[in-house]
mmCIF file of C-alpha atoms and ligand atoms in Angstrom:
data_model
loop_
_atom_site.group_PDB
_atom_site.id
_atom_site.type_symbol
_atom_site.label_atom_id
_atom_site.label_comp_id
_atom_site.label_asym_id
_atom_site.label_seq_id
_atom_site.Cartn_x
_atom_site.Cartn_y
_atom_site.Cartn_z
ATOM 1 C CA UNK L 5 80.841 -25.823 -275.197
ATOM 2 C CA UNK L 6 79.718 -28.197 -272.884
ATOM 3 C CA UNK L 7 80.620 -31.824 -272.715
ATOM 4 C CA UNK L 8 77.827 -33.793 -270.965
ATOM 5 C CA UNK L 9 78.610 -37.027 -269.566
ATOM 6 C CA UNK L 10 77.163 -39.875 -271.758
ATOM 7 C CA UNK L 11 73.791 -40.941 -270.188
ATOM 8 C CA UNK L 12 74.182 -44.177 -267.951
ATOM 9 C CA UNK L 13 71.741 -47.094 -268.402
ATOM 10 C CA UNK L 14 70.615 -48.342 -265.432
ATOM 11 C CA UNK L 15 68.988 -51.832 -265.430
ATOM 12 C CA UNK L 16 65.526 -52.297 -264.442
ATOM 13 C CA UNK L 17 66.479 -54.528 -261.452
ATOM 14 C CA UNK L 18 69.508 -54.288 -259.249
ATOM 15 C CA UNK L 19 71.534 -56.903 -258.232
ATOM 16 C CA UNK L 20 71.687 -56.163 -254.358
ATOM 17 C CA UNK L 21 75.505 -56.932 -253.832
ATOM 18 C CA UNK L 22 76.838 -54.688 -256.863
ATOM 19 C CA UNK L 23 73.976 -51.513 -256.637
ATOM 20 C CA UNK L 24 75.708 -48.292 -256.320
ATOM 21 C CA UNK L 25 74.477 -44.994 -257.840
ATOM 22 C CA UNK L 26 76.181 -42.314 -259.352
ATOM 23 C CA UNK L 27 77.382 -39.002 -257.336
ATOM 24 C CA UNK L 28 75.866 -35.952 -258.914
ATOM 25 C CA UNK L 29 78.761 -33.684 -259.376
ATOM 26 C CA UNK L 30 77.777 -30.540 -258.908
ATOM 27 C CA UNK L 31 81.043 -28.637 -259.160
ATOM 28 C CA UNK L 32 81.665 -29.867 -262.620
ATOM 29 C CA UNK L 33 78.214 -28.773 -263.497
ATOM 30 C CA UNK L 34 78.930 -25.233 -261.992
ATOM 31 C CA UNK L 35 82.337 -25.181 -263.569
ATOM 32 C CA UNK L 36 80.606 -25.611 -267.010
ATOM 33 C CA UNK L 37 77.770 -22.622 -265.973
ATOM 34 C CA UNK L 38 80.479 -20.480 -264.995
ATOM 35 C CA UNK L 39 82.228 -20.881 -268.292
ATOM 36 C CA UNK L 40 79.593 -19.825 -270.274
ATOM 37 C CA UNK L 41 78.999 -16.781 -267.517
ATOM 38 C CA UNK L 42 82.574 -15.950 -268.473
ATOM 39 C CA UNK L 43 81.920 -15.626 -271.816
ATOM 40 C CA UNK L 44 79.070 -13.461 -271.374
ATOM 41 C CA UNK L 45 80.568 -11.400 -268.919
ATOM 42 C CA UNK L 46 83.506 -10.530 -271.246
ATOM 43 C CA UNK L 47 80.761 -10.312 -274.262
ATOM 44 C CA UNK L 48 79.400 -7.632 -272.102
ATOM 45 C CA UNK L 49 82.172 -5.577 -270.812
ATOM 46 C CA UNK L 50 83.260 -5.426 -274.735
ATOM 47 C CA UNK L 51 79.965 -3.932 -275.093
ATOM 48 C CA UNK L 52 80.455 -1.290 -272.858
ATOM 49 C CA UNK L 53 78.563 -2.941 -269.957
ATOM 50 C CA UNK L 54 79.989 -4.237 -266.503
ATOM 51 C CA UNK L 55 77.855 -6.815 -265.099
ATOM 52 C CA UNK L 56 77.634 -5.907 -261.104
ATOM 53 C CA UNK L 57 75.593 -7.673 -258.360
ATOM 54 C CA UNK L 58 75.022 -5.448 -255.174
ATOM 55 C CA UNK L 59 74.525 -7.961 -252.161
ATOM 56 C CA UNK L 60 72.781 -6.611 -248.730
ATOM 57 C CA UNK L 61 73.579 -8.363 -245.679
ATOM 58 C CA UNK L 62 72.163 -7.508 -242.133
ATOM 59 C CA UNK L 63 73.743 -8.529 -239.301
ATOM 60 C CA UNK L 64 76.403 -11.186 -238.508
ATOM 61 C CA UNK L 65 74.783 -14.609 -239.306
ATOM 62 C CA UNK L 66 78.181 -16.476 -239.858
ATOM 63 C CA UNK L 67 76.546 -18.897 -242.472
ATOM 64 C CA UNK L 68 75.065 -15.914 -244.201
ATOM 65 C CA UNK L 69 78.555 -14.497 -243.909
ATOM 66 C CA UNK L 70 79.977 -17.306 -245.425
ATOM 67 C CA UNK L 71 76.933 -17.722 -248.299
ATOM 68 C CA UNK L 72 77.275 -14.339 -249.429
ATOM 69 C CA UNK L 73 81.587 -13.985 -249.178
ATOM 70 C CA UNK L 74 81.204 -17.366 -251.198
ATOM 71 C CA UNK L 75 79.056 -15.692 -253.863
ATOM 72 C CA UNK L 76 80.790 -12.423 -254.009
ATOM 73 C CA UNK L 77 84.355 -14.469 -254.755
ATOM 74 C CA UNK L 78 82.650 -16.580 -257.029
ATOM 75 C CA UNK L 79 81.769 -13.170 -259.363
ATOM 76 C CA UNK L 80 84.849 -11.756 -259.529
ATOM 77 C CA UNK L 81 86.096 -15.353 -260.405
ATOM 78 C CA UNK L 82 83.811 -14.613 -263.729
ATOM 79 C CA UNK L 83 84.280 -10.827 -263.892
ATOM 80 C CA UNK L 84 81.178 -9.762 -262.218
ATOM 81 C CA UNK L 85 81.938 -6.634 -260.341
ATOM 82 C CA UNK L 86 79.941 -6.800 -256.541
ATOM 83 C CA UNK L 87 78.954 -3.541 -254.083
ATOM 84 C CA UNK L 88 78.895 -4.795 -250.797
ATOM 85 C CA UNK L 89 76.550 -3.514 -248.107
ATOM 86 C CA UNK L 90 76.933 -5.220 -244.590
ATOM 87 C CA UNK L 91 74.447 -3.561 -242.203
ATOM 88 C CA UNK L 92 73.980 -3.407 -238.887
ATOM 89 C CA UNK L 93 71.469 -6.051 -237.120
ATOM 90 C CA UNK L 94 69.369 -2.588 -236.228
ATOM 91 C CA UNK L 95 68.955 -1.921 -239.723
ATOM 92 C CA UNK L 96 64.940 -0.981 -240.069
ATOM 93 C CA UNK L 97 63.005 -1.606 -242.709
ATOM 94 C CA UNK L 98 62.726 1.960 -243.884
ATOM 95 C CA UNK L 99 66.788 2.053 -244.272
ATOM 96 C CA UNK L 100 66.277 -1.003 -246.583
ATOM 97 C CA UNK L 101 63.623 0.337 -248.125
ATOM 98 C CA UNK L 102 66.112 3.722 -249.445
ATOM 99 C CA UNK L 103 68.607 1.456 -249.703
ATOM 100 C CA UNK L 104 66.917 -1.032 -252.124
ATOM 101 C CA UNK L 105 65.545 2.080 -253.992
ATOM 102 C CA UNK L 106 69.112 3.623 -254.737
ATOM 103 C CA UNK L 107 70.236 0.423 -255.904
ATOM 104 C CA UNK L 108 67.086 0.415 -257.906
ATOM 105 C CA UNK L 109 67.790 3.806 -259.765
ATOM 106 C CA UNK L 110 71.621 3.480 -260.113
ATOM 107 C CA UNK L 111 72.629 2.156 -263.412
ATOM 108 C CA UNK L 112 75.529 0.356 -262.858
ATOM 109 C CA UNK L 113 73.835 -2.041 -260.774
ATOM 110 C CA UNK L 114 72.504 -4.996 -262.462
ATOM 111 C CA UNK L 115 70.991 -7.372 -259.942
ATOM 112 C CA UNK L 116 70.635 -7.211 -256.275
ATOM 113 C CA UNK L 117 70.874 -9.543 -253.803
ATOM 114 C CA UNK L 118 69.311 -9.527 -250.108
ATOM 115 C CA UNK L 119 70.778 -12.303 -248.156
ATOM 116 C CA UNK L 120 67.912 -14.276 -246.519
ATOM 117 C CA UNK L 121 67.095 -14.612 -243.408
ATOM 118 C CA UNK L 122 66.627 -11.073 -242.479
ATOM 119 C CA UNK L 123 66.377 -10.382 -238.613
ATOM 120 C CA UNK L 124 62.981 -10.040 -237.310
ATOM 121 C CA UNK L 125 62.147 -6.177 -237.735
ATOM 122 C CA UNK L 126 62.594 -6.603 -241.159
ATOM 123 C CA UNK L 127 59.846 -8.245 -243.657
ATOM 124 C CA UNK L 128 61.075 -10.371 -245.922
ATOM 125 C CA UNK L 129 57.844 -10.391 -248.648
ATOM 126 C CA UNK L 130 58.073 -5.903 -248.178
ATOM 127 C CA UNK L 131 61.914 -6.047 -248.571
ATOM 128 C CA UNK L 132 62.061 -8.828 -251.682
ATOM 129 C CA UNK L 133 59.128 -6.988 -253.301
ATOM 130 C CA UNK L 134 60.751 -3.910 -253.425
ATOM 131 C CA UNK L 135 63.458 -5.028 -255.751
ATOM 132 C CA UNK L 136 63.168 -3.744 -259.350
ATOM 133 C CA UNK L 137 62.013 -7.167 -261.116
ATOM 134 C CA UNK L 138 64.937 -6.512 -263.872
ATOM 135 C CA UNK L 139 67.341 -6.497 -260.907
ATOM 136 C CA UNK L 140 65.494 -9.696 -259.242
ATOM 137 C CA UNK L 141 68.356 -11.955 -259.733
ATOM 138 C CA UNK L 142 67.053 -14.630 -256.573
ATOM 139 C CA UNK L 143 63.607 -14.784 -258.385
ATOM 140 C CA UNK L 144 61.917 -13.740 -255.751
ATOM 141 C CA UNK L 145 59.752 -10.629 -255.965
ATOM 142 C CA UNK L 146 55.734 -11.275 -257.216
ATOM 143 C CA UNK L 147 56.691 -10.389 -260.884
ATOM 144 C CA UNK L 148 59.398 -13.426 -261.341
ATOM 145 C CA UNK L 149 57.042 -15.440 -259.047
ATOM 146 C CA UNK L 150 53.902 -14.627 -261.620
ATOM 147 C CA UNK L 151 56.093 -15.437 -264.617
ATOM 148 C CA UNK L 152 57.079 -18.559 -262.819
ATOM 149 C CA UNK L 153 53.782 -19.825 -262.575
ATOM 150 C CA UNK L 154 52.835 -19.592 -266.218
ATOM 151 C CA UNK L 155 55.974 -20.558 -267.459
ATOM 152 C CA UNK L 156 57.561 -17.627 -268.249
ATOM 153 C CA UNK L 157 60.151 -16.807 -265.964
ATOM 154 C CA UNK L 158 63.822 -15.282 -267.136
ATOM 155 C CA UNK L 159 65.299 -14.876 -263.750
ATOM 156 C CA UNK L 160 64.577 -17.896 -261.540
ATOM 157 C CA UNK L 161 65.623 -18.743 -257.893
ATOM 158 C CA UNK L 162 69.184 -20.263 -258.083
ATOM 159 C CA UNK L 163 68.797 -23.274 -255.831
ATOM 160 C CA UNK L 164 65.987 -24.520 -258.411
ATOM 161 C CA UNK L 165 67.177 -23.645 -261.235
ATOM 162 C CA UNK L 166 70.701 -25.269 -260.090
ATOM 163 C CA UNK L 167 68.875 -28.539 -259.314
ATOM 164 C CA UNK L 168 67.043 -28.767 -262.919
ATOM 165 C CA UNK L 169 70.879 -27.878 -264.296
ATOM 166 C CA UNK L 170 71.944 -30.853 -263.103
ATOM 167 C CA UNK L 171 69.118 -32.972 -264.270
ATOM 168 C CA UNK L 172 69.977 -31.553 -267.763
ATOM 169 C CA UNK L 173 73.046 -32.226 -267.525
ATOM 170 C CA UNK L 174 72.944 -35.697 -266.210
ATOM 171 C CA UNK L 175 70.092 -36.195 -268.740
ATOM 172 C CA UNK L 176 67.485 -36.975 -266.394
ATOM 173 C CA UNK L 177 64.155 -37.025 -268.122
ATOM 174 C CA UNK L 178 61.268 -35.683 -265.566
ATOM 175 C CA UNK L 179 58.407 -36.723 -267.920
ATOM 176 C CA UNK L 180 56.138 -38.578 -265.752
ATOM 177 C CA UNK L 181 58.157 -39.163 -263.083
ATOM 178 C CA UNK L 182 56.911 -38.957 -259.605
ATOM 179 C CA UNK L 183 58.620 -36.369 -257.544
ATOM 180 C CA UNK L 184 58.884 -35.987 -254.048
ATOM 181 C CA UNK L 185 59.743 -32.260 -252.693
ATOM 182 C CA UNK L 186 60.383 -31.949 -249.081
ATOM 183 C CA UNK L 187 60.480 -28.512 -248.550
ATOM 184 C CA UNK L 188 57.716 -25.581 -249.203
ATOM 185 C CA UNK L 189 59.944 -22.295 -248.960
ATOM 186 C CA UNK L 190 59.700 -19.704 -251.482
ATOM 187 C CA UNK L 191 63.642 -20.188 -252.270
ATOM 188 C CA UNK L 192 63.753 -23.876 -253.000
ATOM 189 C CA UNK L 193 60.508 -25.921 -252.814
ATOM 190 C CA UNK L 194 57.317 -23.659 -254.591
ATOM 191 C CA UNK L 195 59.830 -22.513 -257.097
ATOM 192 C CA UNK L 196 61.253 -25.999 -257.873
ATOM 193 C CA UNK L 197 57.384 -27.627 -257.913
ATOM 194 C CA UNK L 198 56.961 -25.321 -260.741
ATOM 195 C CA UNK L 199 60.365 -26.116 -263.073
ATOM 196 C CA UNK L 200 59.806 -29.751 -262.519
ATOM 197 C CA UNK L 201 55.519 -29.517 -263.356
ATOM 198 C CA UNK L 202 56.528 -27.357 -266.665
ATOM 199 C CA UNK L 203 58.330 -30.702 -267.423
ATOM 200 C CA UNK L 204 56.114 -32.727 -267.087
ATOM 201 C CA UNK L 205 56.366 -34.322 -263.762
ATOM 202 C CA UNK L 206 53.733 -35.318 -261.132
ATOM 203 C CA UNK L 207 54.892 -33.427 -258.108
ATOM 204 C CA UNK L 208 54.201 -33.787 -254.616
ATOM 205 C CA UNK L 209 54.785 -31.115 -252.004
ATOM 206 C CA UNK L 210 55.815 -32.638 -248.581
ATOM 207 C CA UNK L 211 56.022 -30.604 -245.135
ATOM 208 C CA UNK L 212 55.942 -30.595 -241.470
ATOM 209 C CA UNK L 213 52.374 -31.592 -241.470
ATOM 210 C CA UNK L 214 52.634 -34.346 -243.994
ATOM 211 C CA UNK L 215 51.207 -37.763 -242.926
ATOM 212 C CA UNK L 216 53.547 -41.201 -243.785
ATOM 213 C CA UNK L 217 56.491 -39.299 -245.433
ATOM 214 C CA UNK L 218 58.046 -42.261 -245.809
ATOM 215 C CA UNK L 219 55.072 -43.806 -247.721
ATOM 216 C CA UNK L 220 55.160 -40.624 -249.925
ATOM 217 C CA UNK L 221 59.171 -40.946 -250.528
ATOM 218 C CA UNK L 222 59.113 -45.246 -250.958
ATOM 219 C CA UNK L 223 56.356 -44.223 -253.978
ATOM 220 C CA UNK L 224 59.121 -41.568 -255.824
ATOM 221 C CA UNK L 225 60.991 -41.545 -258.604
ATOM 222 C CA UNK L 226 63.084 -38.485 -257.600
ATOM 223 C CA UNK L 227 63.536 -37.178 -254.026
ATOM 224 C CA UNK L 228 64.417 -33.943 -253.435
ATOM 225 C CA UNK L 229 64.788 -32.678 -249.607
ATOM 226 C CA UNK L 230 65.738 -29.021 -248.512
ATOM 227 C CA UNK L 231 65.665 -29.492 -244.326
ATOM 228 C CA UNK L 232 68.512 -28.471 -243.513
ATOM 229 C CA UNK L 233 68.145 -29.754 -239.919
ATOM 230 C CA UNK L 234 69.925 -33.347 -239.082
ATOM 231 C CA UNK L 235 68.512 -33.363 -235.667
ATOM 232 C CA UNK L 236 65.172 -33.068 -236.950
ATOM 233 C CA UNK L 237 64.695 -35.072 -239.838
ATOM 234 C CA UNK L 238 67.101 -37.521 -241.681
ATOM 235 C CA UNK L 239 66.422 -39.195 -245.023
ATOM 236 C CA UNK L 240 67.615 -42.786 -244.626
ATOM 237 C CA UNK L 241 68.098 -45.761 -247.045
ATOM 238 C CA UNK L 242 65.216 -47.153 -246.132
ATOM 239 C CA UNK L 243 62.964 -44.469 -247.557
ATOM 240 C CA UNK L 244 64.346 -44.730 -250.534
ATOM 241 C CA UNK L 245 63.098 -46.664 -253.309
ATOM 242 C CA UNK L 246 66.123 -49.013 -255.251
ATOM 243 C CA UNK L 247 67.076 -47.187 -258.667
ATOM 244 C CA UNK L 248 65.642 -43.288 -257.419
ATOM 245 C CA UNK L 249 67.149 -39.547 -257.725
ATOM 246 C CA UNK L 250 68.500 -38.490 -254.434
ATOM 247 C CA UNK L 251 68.779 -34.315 -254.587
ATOM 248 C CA UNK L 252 69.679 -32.888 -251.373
ATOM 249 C CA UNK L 253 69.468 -29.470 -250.537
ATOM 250 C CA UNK L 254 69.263 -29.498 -246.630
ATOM 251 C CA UNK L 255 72.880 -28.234 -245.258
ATOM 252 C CA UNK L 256 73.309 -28.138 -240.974
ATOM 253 C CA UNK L 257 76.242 -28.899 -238.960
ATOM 254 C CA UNK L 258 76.823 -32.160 -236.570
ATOM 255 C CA UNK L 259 79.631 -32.382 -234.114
ATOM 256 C CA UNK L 260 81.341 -29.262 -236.329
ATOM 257 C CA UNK L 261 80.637 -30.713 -239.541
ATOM 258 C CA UNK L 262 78.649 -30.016 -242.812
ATOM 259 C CA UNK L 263 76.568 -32.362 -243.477
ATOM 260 C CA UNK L 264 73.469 -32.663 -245.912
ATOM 261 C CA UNK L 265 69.572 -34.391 -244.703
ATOM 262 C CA UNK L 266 70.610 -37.691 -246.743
ATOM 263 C CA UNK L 267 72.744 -40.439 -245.044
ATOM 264 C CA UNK L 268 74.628 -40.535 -248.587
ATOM 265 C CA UNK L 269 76.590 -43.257 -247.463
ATOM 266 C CA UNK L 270 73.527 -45.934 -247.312
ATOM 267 C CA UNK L 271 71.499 -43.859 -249.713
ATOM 268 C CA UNK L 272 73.778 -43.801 -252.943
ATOM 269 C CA UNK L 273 74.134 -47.489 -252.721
ATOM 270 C CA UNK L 274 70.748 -47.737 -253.625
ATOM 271 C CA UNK L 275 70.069 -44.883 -255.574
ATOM 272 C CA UNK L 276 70.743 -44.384 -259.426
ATOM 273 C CA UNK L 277 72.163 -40.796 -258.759
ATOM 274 C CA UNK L 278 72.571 -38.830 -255.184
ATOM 275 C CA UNK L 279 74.017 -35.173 -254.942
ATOM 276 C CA UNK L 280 76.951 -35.587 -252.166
ATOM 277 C CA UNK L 281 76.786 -32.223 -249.285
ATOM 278 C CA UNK L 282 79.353 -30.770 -250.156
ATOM 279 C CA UNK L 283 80.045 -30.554 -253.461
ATOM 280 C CA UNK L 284 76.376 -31.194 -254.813
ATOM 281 C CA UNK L 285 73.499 -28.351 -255.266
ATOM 282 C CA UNK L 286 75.164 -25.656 -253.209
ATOM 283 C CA UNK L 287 77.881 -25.006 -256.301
ATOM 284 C CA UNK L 288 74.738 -24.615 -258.377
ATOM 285 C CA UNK L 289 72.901 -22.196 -256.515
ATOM 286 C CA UNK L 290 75.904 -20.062 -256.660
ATOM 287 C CA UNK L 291 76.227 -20.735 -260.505
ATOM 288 C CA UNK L 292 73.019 -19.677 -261.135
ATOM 289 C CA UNK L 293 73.121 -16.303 -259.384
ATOM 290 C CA UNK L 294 75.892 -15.437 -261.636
ATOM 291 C CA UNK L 295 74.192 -16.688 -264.506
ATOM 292 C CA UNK L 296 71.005 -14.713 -263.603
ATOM 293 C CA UNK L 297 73.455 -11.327 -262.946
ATOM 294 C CA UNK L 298 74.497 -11.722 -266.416
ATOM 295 C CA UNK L 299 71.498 -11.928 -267.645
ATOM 296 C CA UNK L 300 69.758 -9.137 -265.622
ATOM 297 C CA UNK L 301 72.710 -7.023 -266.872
ATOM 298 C CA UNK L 302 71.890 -8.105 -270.198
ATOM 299 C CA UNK L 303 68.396 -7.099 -269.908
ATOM 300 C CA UNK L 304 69.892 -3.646 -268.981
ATOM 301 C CA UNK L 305 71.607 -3.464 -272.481
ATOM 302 C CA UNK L 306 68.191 -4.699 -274.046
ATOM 303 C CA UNK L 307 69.972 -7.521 -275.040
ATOM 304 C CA UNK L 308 67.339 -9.970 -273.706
ATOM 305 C CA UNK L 309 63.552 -9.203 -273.035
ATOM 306 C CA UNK L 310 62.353 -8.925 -269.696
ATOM 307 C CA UNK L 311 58.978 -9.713 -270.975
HETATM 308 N N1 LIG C 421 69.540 -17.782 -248.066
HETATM 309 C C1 LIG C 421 69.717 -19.093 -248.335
HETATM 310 N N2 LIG C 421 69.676 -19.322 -249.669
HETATM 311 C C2 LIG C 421 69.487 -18.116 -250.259
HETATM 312 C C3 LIG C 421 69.351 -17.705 -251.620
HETATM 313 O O1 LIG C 421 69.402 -18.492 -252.577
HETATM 314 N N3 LIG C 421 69.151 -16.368 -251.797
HETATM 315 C C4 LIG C 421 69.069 -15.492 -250.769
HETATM 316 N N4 LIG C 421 68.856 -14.211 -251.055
HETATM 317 N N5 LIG C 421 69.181 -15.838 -249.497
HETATM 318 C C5 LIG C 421 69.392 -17.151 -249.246
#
């Protein structure tokens, strides 16, 4: 069961001296996913079927080393089995092509996982598409992307489907609220445009080429930015309108730190809610691909419809 916090009223105005928002914990909220991922998990093994996620990595990336030794320990943590394939940065894209076909035919695998980016000699649209759509547990290939669109989707990109956890959980209502994305990527920003419209909210997709950002961000009700470059863009206090949702998905490092694309230090004191970097959407992404693995292996079992 989970225990939600109780939902926090906020005033309508702020006194400036006392405003300080609340930090989105998103390890709790992960903790709680991966509990009921547990469950299921055992539920399934009981039944005869171990729940297994085959990640691919190519080459030697060390954040993509770290992304994808994070997610692998985070699965057995649950009692998700993982096949590990860590390829050489040669790899072509007919090698991933028979590779992604095995893991396609062989049984025991239940979702599969190419860590993205992929060097340059390999296409990431051929090599996502390629993946079985009951095995698609980043949400990625055209199927989950159609069934996104309309609604419909049963295995969604993690980072998205993290971020609306948390607004669940939190009991953030999107219903007419004005949304600011900063990001247009097929992992985080189409895919989150769509959870958030199929609630309700009026959505607004911001990129490199968008004129008076700031404008766009002051006029919000939720900001969510997915950067991930400090030296190129920073979202400051000052683009951020008193009593707004702060979501930050952008991750770089700065003098050999981790640090997000919000100043969280200015920013939560006058936001309602921020997500912190660490400790804020990148537990949820990670969450969610175990909750998705589950459920693709539950599809397997014909537990849950793919349609
Ligand atoms: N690279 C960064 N984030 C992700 C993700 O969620 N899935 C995959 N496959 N690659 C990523």
């Amino acid at each position: 069961m989970i225990i939600n916090p109780p939902r926090i009223k906020y005033p309508k105005t702020y006194p400036k001296d006392t405003l300080s928002g609340q930090k989105i914990d998103g390890i709790a909220v992960a903790n709680s996913v991966k509990e009921r991922v547990r469950v299921a998990a055992k539920v399934l093994r009981e039944e005869g079927v171990t729940p297994c996620l085959a990640t691919i990595l190519v080459g030697e990336n060390p954040a993509s080393m770290t992304y994808v030794s994070n997610k692998q320990k985070a699965c057995t943590e649950v009692g998700i089995e993982t096949k590990d394939h860590k390829l050489p940065e040669s790899f072509s894209q007919q090698e991933m092509n028979l590779l992604i076909d095995l893991l396609n035919k062989d049984d025991t695998i239940h979702g599969i996982l190419v860590q993205l980016p992929l060097p340059k000699q390999l296409d990431e649209f051929s090599t996502t598409s390629r993946i079985s759509p009951i095995k698609d547990v980043d949400g990625l290939t055209p199927y989950s992307v159609g069934l996104l669109s309309s609604g419909r989707a049963i295995l969604k990109p993690c980072t998205p489907s993290g971020i609306m956890e948390l607004f669940d959980f939190y009991k953030i209502d999107l219903s007419g609220k004005n949304v600011v994305i900063i990001n247009r990527s097929h992992l985080v920003g189409k895919p989150l445009y769509h959870l958030m419209l199929e609630k309700n909210a009026t959505v607004t997709t911001c990129h490199s080429k968008t004129r008076n950002l700031k404008q766009h961000c002051l006029a919000a009700d939720i900001i969510v930015t997915a950067i991930g470059d400090r030296s190129r863009f920073t979202l400051t206090a000052d683009m951020v309108p008193d009593g707004a949702i702060v979501i930050d998905v952008g991750t770089s490092r700065e003098n050999g730190k981790i640090v997000g694309d919000v100043d969280y230090e200015n920013v939560i004191k006058k936001a309602a809610f921020a997500t912190p970097v660490l400790g804020g959407v990148g537990p949820m992404t990670i969450a969610m691909l175990l909750k998705n693995t589950v459920t693709a292996a539950s599809i397997s079992k014909g537990f849950v419809s793919s349609r």
